[in-house]
PDB file of C-alpha atoms in Angstrom:
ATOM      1  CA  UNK A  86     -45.496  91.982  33.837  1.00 66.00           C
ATOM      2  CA  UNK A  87     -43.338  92.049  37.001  1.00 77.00           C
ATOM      3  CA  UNK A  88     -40.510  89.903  35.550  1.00 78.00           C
ATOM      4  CA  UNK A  89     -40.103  92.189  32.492  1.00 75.00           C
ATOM      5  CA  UNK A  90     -40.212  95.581  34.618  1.00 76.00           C
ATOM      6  CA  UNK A  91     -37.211  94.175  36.956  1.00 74.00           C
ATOM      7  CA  UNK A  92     -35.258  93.333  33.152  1.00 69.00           C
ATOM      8  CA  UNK A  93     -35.503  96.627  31.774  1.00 69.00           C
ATOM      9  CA  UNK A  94     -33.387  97.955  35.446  1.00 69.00           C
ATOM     10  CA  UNK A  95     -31.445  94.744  36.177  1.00 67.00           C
ATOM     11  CA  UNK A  96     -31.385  92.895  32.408  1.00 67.00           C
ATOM     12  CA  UNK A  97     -30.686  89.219  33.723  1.00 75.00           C
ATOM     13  CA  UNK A  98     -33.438  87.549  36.876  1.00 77.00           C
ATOM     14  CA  UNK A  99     -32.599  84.301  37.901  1.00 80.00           C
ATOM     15  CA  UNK A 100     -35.176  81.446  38.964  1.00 82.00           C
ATOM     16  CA  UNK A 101     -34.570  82.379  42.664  1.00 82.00           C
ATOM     17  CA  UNK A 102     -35.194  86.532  42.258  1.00 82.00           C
ATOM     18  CA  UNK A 103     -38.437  85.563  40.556  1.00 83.00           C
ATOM     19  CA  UNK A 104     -39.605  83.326  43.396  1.00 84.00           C
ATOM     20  CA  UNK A 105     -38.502  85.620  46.055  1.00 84.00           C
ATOM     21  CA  UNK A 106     -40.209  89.188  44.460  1.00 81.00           C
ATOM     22  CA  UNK A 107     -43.697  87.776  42.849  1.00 83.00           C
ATOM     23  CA  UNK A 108     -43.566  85.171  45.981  1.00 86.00           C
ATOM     24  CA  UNK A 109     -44.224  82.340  43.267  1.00 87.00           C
ATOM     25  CA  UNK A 110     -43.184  78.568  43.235  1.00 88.00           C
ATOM     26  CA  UNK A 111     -39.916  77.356  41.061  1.00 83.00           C
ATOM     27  CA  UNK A 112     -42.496  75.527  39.260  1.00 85.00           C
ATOM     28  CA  UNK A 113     -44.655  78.487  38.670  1.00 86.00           C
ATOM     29  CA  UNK A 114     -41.802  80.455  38.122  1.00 83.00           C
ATOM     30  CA  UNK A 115     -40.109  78.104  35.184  1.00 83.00           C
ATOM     31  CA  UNK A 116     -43.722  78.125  33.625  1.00 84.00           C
ATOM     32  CA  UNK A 117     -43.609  82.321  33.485  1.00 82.00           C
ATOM     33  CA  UNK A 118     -39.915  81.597  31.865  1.00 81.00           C
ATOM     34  CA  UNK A 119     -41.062  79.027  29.237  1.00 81.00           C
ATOM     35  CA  UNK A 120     -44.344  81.075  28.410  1.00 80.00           C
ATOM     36  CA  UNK A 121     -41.986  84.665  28.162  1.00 77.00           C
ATOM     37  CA  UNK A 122     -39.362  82.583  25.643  1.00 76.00           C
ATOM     38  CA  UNK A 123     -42.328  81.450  24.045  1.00 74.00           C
ATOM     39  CA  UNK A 124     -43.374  85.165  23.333  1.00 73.00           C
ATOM     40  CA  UNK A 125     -39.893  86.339  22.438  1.00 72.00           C
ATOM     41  CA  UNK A 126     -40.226  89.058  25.245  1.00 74.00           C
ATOM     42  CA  UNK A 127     -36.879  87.057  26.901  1.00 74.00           C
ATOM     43  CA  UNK A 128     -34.036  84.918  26.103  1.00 71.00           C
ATOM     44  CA  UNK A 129     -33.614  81.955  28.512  1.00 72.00           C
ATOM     45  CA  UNK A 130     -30.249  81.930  30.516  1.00 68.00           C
ATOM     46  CA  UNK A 131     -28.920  78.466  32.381  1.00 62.00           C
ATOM     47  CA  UNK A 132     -29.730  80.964  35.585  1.00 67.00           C
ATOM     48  CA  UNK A 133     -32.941  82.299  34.607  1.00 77.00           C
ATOM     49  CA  UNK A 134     -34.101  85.200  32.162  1.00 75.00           C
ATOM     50  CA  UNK A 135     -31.985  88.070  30.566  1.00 72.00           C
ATOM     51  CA  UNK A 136     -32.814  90.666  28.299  1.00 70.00           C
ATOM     52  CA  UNK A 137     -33.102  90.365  24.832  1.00 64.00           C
ATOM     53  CA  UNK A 138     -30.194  93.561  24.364  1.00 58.00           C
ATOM     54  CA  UNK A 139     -27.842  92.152  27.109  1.00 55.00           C
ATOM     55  CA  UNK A 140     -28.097  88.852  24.718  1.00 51.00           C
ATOM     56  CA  UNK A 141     -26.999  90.921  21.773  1.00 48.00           C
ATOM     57  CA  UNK A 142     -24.599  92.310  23.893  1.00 46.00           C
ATOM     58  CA  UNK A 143     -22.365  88.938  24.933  1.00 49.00           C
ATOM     59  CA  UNK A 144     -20.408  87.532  22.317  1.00 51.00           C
ATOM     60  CA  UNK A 145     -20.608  83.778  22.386  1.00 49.00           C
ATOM     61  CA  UNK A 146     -17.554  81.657  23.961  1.00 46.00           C
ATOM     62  CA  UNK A 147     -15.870  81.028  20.388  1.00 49.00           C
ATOM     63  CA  UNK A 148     -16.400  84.742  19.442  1.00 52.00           C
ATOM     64  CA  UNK A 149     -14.577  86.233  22.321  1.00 50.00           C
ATOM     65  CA  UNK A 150     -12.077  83.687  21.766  1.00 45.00           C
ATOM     66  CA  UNK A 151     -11.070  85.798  18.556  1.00 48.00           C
ATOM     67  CA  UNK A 152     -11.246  89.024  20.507  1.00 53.00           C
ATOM     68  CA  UNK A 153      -7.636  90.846  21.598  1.00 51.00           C
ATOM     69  CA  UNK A 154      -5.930  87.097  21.280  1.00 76.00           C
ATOM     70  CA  UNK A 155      -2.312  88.120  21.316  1.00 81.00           C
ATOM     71  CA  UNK A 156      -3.031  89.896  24.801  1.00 85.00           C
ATOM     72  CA  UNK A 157      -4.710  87.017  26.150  1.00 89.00           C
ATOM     73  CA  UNK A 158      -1.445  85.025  25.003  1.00 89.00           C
ATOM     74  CA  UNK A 159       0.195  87.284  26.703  1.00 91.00           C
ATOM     75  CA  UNK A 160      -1.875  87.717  29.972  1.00 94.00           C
ATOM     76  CA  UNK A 161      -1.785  83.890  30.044  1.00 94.00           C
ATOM     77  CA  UNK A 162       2.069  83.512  29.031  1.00 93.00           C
ATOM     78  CA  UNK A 163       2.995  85.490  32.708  1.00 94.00           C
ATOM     79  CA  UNK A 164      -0.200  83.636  34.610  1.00 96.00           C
ATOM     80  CA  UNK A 165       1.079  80.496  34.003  1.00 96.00           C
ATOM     81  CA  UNK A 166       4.535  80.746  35.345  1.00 95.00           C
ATOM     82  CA  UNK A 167       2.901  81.383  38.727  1.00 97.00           C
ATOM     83  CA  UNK A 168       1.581  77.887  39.135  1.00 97.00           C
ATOM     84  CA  UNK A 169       4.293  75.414  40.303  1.00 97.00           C
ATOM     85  CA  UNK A 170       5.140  71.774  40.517  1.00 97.00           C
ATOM     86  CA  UNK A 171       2.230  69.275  42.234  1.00 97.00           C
ATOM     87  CA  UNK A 172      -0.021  72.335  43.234  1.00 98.00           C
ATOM     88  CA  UNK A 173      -4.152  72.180  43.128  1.00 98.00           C
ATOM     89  CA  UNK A 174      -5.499  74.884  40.410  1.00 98.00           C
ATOM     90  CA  UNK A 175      -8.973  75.853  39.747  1.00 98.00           C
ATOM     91  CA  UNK A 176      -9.402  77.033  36.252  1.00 98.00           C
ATOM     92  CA  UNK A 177     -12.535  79.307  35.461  1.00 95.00           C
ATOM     93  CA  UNK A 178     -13.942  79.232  32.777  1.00 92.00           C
ATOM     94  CA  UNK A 179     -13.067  82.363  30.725  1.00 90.00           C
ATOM     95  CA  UNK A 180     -10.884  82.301  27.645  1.00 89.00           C
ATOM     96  CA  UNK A 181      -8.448  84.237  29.098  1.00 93.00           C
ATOM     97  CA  UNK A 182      -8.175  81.616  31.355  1.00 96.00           C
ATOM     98  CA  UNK A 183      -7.947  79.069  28.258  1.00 93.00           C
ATOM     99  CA  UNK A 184      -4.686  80.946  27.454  1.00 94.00           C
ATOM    100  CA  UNK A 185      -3.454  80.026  30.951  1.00 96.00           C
ATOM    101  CA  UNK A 186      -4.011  76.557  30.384  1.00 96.00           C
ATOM    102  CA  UNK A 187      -2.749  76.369  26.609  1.00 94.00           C
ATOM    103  CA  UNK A 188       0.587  77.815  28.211  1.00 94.00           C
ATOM    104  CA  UNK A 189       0.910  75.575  31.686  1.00 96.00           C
ATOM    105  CA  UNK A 190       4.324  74.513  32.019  1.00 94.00           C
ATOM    106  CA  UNK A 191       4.510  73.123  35.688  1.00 96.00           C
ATOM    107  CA  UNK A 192       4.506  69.282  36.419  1.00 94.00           C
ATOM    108  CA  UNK A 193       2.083  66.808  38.430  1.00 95.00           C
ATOM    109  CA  UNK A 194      -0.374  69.623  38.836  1.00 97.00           C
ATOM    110  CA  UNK A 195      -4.413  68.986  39.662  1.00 97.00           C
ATOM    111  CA  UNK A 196      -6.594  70.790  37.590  1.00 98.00           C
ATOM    112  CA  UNK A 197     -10.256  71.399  38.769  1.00 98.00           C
ATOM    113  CA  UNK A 198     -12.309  73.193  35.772  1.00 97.00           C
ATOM    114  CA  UNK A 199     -15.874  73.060  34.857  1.00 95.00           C
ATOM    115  CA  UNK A 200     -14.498  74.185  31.265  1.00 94.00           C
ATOM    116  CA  UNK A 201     -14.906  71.404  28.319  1.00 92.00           C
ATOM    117  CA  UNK A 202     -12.424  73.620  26.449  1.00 92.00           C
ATOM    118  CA  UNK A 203      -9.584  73.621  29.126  1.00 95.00           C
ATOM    119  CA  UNK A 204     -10.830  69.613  29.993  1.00 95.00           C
ATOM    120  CA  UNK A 205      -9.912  69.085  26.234  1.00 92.00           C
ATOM    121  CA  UNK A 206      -6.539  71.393  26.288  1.00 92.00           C
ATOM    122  CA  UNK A 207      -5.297  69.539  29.547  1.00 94.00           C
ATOM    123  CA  UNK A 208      -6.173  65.819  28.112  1.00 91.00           C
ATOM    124  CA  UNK A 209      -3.190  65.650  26.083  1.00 85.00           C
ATOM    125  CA  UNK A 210      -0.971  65.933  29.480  1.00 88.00           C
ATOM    126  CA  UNK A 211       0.042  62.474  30.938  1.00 89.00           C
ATOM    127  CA  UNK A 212       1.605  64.371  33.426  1.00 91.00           C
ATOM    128  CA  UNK A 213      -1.056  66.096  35.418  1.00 94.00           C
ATOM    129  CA  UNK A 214      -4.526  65.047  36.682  1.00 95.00           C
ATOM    130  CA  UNK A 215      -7.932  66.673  35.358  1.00 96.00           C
ATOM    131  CA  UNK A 216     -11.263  66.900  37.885  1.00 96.00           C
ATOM    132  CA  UNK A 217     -14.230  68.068  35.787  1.00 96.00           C
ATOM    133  CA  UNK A 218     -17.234  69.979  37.988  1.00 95.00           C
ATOM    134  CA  UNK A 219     -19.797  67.923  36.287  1.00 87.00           C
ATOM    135  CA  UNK A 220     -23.446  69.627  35.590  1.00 87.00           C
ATOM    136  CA  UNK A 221     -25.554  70.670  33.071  1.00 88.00           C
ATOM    137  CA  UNK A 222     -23.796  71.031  29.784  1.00 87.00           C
ATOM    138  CA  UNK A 223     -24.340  75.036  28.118  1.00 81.00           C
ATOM    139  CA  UNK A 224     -23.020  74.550  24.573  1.00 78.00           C
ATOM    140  CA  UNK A 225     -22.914  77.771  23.612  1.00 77.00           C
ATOM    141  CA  UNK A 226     -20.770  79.292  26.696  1.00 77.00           C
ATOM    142  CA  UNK A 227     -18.509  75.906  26.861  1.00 83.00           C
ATOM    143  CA  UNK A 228     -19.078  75.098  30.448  1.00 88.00           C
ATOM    144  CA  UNK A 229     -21.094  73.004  33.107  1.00 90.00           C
ATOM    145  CA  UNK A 230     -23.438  74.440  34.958  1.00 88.00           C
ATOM    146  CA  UNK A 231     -25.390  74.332  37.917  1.00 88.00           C
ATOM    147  CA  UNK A 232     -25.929  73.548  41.492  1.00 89.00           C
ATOM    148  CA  UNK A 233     -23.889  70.514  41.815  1.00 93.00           C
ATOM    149  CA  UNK A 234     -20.557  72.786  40.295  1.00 93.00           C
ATOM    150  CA  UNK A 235     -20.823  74.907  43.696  1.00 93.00           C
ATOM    151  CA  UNK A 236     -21.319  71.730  45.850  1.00 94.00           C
ATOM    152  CA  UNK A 237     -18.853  70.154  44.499  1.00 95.00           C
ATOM    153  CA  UNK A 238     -16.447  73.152  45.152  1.00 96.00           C
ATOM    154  CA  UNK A 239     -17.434  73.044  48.821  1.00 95.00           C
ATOM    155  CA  UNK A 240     -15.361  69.650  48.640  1.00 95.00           C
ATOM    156  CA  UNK A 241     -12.528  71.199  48.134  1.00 96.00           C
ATOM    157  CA  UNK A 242      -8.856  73.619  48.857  1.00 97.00           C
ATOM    158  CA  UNK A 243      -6.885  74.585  45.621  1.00 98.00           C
ATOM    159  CA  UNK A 244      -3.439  77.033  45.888  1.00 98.00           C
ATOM    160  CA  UNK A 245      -4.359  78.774  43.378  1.00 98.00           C
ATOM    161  CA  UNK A 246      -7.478  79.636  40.931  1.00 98.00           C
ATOM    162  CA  UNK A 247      -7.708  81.631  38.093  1.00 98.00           C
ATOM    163  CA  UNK A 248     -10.444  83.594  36.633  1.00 98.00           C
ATOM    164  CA  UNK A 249     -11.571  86.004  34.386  1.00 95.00           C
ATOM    165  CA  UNK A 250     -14.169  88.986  34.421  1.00 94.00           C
ATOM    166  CA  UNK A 251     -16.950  90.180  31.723  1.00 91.00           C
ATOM    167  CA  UNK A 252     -15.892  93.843  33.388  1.00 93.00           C
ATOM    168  CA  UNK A 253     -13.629  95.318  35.674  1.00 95.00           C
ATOM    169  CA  UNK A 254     -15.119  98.628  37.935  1.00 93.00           C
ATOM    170  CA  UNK A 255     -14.034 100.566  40.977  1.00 93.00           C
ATOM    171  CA  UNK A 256     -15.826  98.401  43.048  1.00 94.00           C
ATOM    172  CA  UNK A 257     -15.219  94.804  41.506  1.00 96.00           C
ATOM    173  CA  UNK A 258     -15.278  92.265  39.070  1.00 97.00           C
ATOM    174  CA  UNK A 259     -18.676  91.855  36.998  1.00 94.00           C
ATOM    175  CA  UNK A 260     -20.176  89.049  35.364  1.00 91.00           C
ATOM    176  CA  UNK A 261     -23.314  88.879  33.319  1.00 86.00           C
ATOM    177  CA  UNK A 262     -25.349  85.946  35.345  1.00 83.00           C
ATOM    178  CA  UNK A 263     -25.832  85.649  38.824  1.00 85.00           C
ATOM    179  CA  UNK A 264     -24.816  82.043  39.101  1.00 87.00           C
ATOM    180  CA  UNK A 265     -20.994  83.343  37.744  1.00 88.00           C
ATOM    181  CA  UNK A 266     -20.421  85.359  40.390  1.00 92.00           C
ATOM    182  CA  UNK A 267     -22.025  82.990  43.198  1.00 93.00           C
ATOM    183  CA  UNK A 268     -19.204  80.516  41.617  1.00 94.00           C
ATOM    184  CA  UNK A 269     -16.177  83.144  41.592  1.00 96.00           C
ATOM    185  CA  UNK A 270     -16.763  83.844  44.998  1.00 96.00           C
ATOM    186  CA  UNK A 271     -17.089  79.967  46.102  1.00 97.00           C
ATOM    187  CA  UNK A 272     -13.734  79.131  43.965  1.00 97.00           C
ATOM    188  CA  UNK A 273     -11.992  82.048  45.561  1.00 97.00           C
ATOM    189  CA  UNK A 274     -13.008  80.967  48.981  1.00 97.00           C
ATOM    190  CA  UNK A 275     -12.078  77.886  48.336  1.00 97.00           C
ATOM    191  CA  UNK A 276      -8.606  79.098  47.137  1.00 98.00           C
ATOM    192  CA  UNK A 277      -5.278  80.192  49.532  1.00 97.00           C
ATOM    193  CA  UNK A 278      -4.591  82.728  46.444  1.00 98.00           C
ATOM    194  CA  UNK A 279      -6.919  84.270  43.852  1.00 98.00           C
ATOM    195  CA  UNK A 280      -5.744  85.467  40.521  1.00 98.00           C
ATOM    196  CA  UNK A 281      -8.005  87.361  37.874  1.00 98.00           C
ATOM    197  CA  UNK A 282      -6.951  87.631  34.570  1.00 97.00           C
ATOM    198  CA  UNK A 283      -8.412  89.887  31.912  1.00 94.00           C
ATOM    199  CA  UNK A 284      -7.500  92.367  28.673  1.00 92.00           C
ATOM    200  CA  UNK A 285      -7.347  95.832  28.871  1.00 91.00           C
ATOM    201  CA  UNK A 286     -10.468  96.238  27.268  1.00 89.00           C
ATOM    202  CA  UNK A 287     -12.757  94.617  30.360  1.00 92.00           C
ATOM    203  CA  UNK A 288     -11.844  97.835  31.959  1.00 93.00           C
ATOM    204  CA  UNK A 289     -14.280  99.886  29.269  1.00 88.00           C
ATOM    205  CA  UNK A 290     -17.353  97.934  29.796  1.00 87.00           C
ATOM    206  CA  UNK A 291     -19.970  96.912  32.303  1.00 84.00           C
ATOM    207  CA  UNK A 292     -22.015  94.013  33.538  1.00 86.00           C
ATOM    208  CA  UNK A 293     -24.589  92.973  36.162  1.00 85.00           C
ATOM    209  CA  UNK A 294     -23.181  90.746  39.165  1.00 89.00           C
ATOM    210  CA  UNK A 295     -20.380  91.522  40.602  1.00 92.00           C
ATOM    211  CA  UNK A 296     -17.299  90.097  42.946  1.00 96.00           C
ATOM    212  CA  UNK A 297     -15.607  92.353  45.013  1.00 96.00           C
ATOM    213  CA  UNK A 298     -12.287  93.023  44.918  1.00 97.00           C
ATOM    214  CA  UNK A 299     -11.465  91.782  48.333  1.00 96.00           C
ATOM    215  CA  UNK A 300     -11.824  87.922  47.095  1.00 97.00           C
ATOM    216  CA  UNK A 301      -9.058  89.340  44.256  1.00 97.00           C
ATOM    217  CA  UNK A 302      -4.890  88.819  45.297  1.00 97.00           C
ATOM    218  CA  UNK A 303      -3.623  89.502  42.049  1.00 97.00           C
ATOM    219  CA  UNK A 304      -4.729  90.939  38.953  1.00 97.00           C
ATOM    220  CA  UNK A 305      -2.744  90.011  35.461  1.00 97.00           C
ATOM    221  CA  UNK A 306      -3.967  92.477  32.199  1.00 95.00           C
ATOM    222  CA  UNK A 307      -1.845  93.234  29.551  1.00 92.00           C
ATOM    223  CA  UNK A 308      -1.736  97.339  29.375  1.00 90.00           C
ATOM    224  CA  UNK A 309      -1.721  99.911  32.899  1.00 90.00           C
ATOM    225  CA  UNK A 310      -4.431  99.981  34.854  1.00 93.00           C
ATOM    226  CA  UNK A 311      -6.724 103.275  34.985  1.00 92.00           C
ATOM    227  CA  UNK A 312      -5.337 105.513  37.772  1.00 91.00           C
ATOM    228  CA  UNK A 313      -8.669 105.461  39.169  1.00 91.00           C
ATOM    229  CA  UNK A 314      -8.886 102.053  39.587  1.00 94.00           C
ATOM    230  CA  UNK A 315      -5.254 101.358  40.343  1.00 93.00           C
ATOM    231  CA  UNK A 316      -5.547 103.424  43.434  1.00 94.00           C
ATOM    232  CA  UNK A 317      -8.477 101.171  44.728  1.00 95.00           C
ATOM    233  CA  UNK A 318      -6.557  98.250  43.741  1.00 95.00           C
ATOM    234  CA  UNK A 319      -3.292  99.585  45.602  1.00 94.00           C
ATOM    235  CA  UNK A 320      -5.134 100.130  48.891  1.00 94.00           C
ATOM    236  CA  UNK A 321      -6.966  96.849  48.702  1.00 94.00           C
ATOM    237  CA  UNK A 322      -3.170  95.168  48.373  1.00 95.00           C
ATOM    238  CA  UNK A 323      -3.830  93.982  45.220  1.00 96.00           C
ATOM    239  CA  UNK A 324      -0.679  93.117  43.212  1.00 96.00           C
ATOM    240  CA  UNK A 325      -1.346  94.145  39.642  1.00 95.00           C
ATOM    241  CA  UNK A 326       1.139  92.323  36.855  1.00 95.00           C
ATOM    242  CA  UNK A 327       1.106  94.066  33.358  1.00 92.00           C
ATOM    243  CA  UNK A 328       1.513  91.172  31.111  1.00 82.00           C
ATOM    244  CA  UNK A 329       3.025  93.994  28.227  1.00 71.00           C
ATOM    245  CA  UNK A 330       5.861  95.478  30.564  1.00 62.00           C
ATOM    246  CA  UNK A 331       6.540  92.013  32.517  1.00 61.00           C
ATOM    247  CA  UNK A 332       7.417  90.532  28.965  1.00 53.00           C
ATOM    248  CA  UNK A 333       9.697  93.150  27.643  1.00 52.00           C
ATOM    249  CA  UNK A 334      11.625  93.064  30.896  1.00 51.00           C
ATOM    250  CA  UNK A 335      12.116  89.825  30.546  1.00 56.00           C
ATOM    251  CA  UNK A 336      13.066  90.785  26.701  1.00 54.00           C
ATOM    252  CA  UNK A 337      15.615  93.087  28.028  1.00 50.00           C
ATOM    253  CA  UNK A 338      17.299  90.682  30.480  1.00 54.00           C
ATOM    254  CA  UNK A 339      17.886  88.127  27.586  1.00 53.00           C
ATOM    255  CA  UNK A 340      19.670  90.743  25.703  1.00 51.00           C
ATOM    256  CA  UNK A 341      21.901  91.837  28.407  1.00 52.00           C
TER     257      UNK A 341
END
């Protein structure tokens, strides 16, 4: 079958790449998903189909929250300091991105998210104002999906947003579905400055869809960049912040 030739190249096909290469209907196309669960051949995605690997693959939400947690304190511990007094944020939904928001110390901010984690971290503030991108709700990843999230977006103009990447290459950020990327690029445009945030360890692996670095104004990890990598970023203008060395600077001028 067509749809399980293009997985074995591409592992993820959304309901749109199935209508446009085996020239179906969505209808016709949803049936082929529902039928291929069905068999076990596929796992359903809220964008479509992926393979049944890249599934074993991606952690869930609350798993990767475990993963390298004192560098995402960190990471998020310098991120936050950048947002300021009565500014618009947009807060992707990534849990490095949940350390941002744990550590947000700025007044009378607006906080746009389509994150019921960061929604529920932000509630206890009397002091700033929450919008939620409503959609579908996909319990396992902690988020709202769907069309109306990027429509919504199209609404607005943040100062800053922050998000986060399944993998970090020398041409981009990557994310596992196509529908995360389509709504990285439409928060970034959407933003007057983009900041990505993301571990040391995003740098080692690889996903599908990606967002090129040109949407990207700053970049916040916790260890040194590959040289490769930091040369692209260098002559793209892309200020990189190293979470580990910012903090022990800062160490240094307390002790002084």
């Amino acid at each position: 079958m067509k749809i399980l030739e293009y997985l074995k190249e591409h592992q993820t096909m959304s309901v749109m790449d199935i209508c446009t290469h085996l020239g179906v209907s969505r209808d016709t196309a949803r049936r082929d998903i529902v039928k291929l669960v069905q068999e076990g051949v596929v796992n359903r995605t809220h964008g479509g189909v992926a393979s049944p690997q890249l599934q074993k693959e991606l952690a869930s939400y609350q798993e990767r929250l475990i993963d390298e947690t004192d560098s995402k304190i960190n990471i998020g511990l310098v991120a936050a300091k950048l947002i300021h007094d009565h500014e618009t944020v947009i807060l992707d939904v990534s849990t490095t991105v949940q350390a941002v928001a744990e550590q947000i110390s700025a007044k009378n901010i607006t906080a746009i998210t389509q994150s019921i984690d960061i929604v529920r971290i932000l509630s206890d503030r009397d002091d700033l104002q929450v919008y939620v991108l409503g959609g579908y709700l996909h319990v396992k990843n902690r988020l709202l999906y769907g069309p109306s999230v990027i429509e919504k977006l199209r609404e607005m103009r943040a100062d800053k947003v922050f998000i986060g990447a399944a993998a970090i290459q020398s041409d981009g950020l990557y994310y596992p579905f196509e529908e995360d990327a389509h709504i990285k690029k439409e928060m970034a445009r959407r933003s007057d400055q983009v900041i990505a945030v993301a571990d040391f360890t995003k740098f080692k692996t690889k996903s599908v869809y990606r967002l090129d670095f040109d949407y990207i104004d700053i970049l916040i990890t916790d260890q040194e960049v590959p040289s490769e990598i930091e040369e692209i970023l260098d002559q793209k203008n892309i200020t990189v912040i190293c979470s580990e060395i910012n903090n022990k600077l800062e160490e240094e001028n307390k002790d002084e």
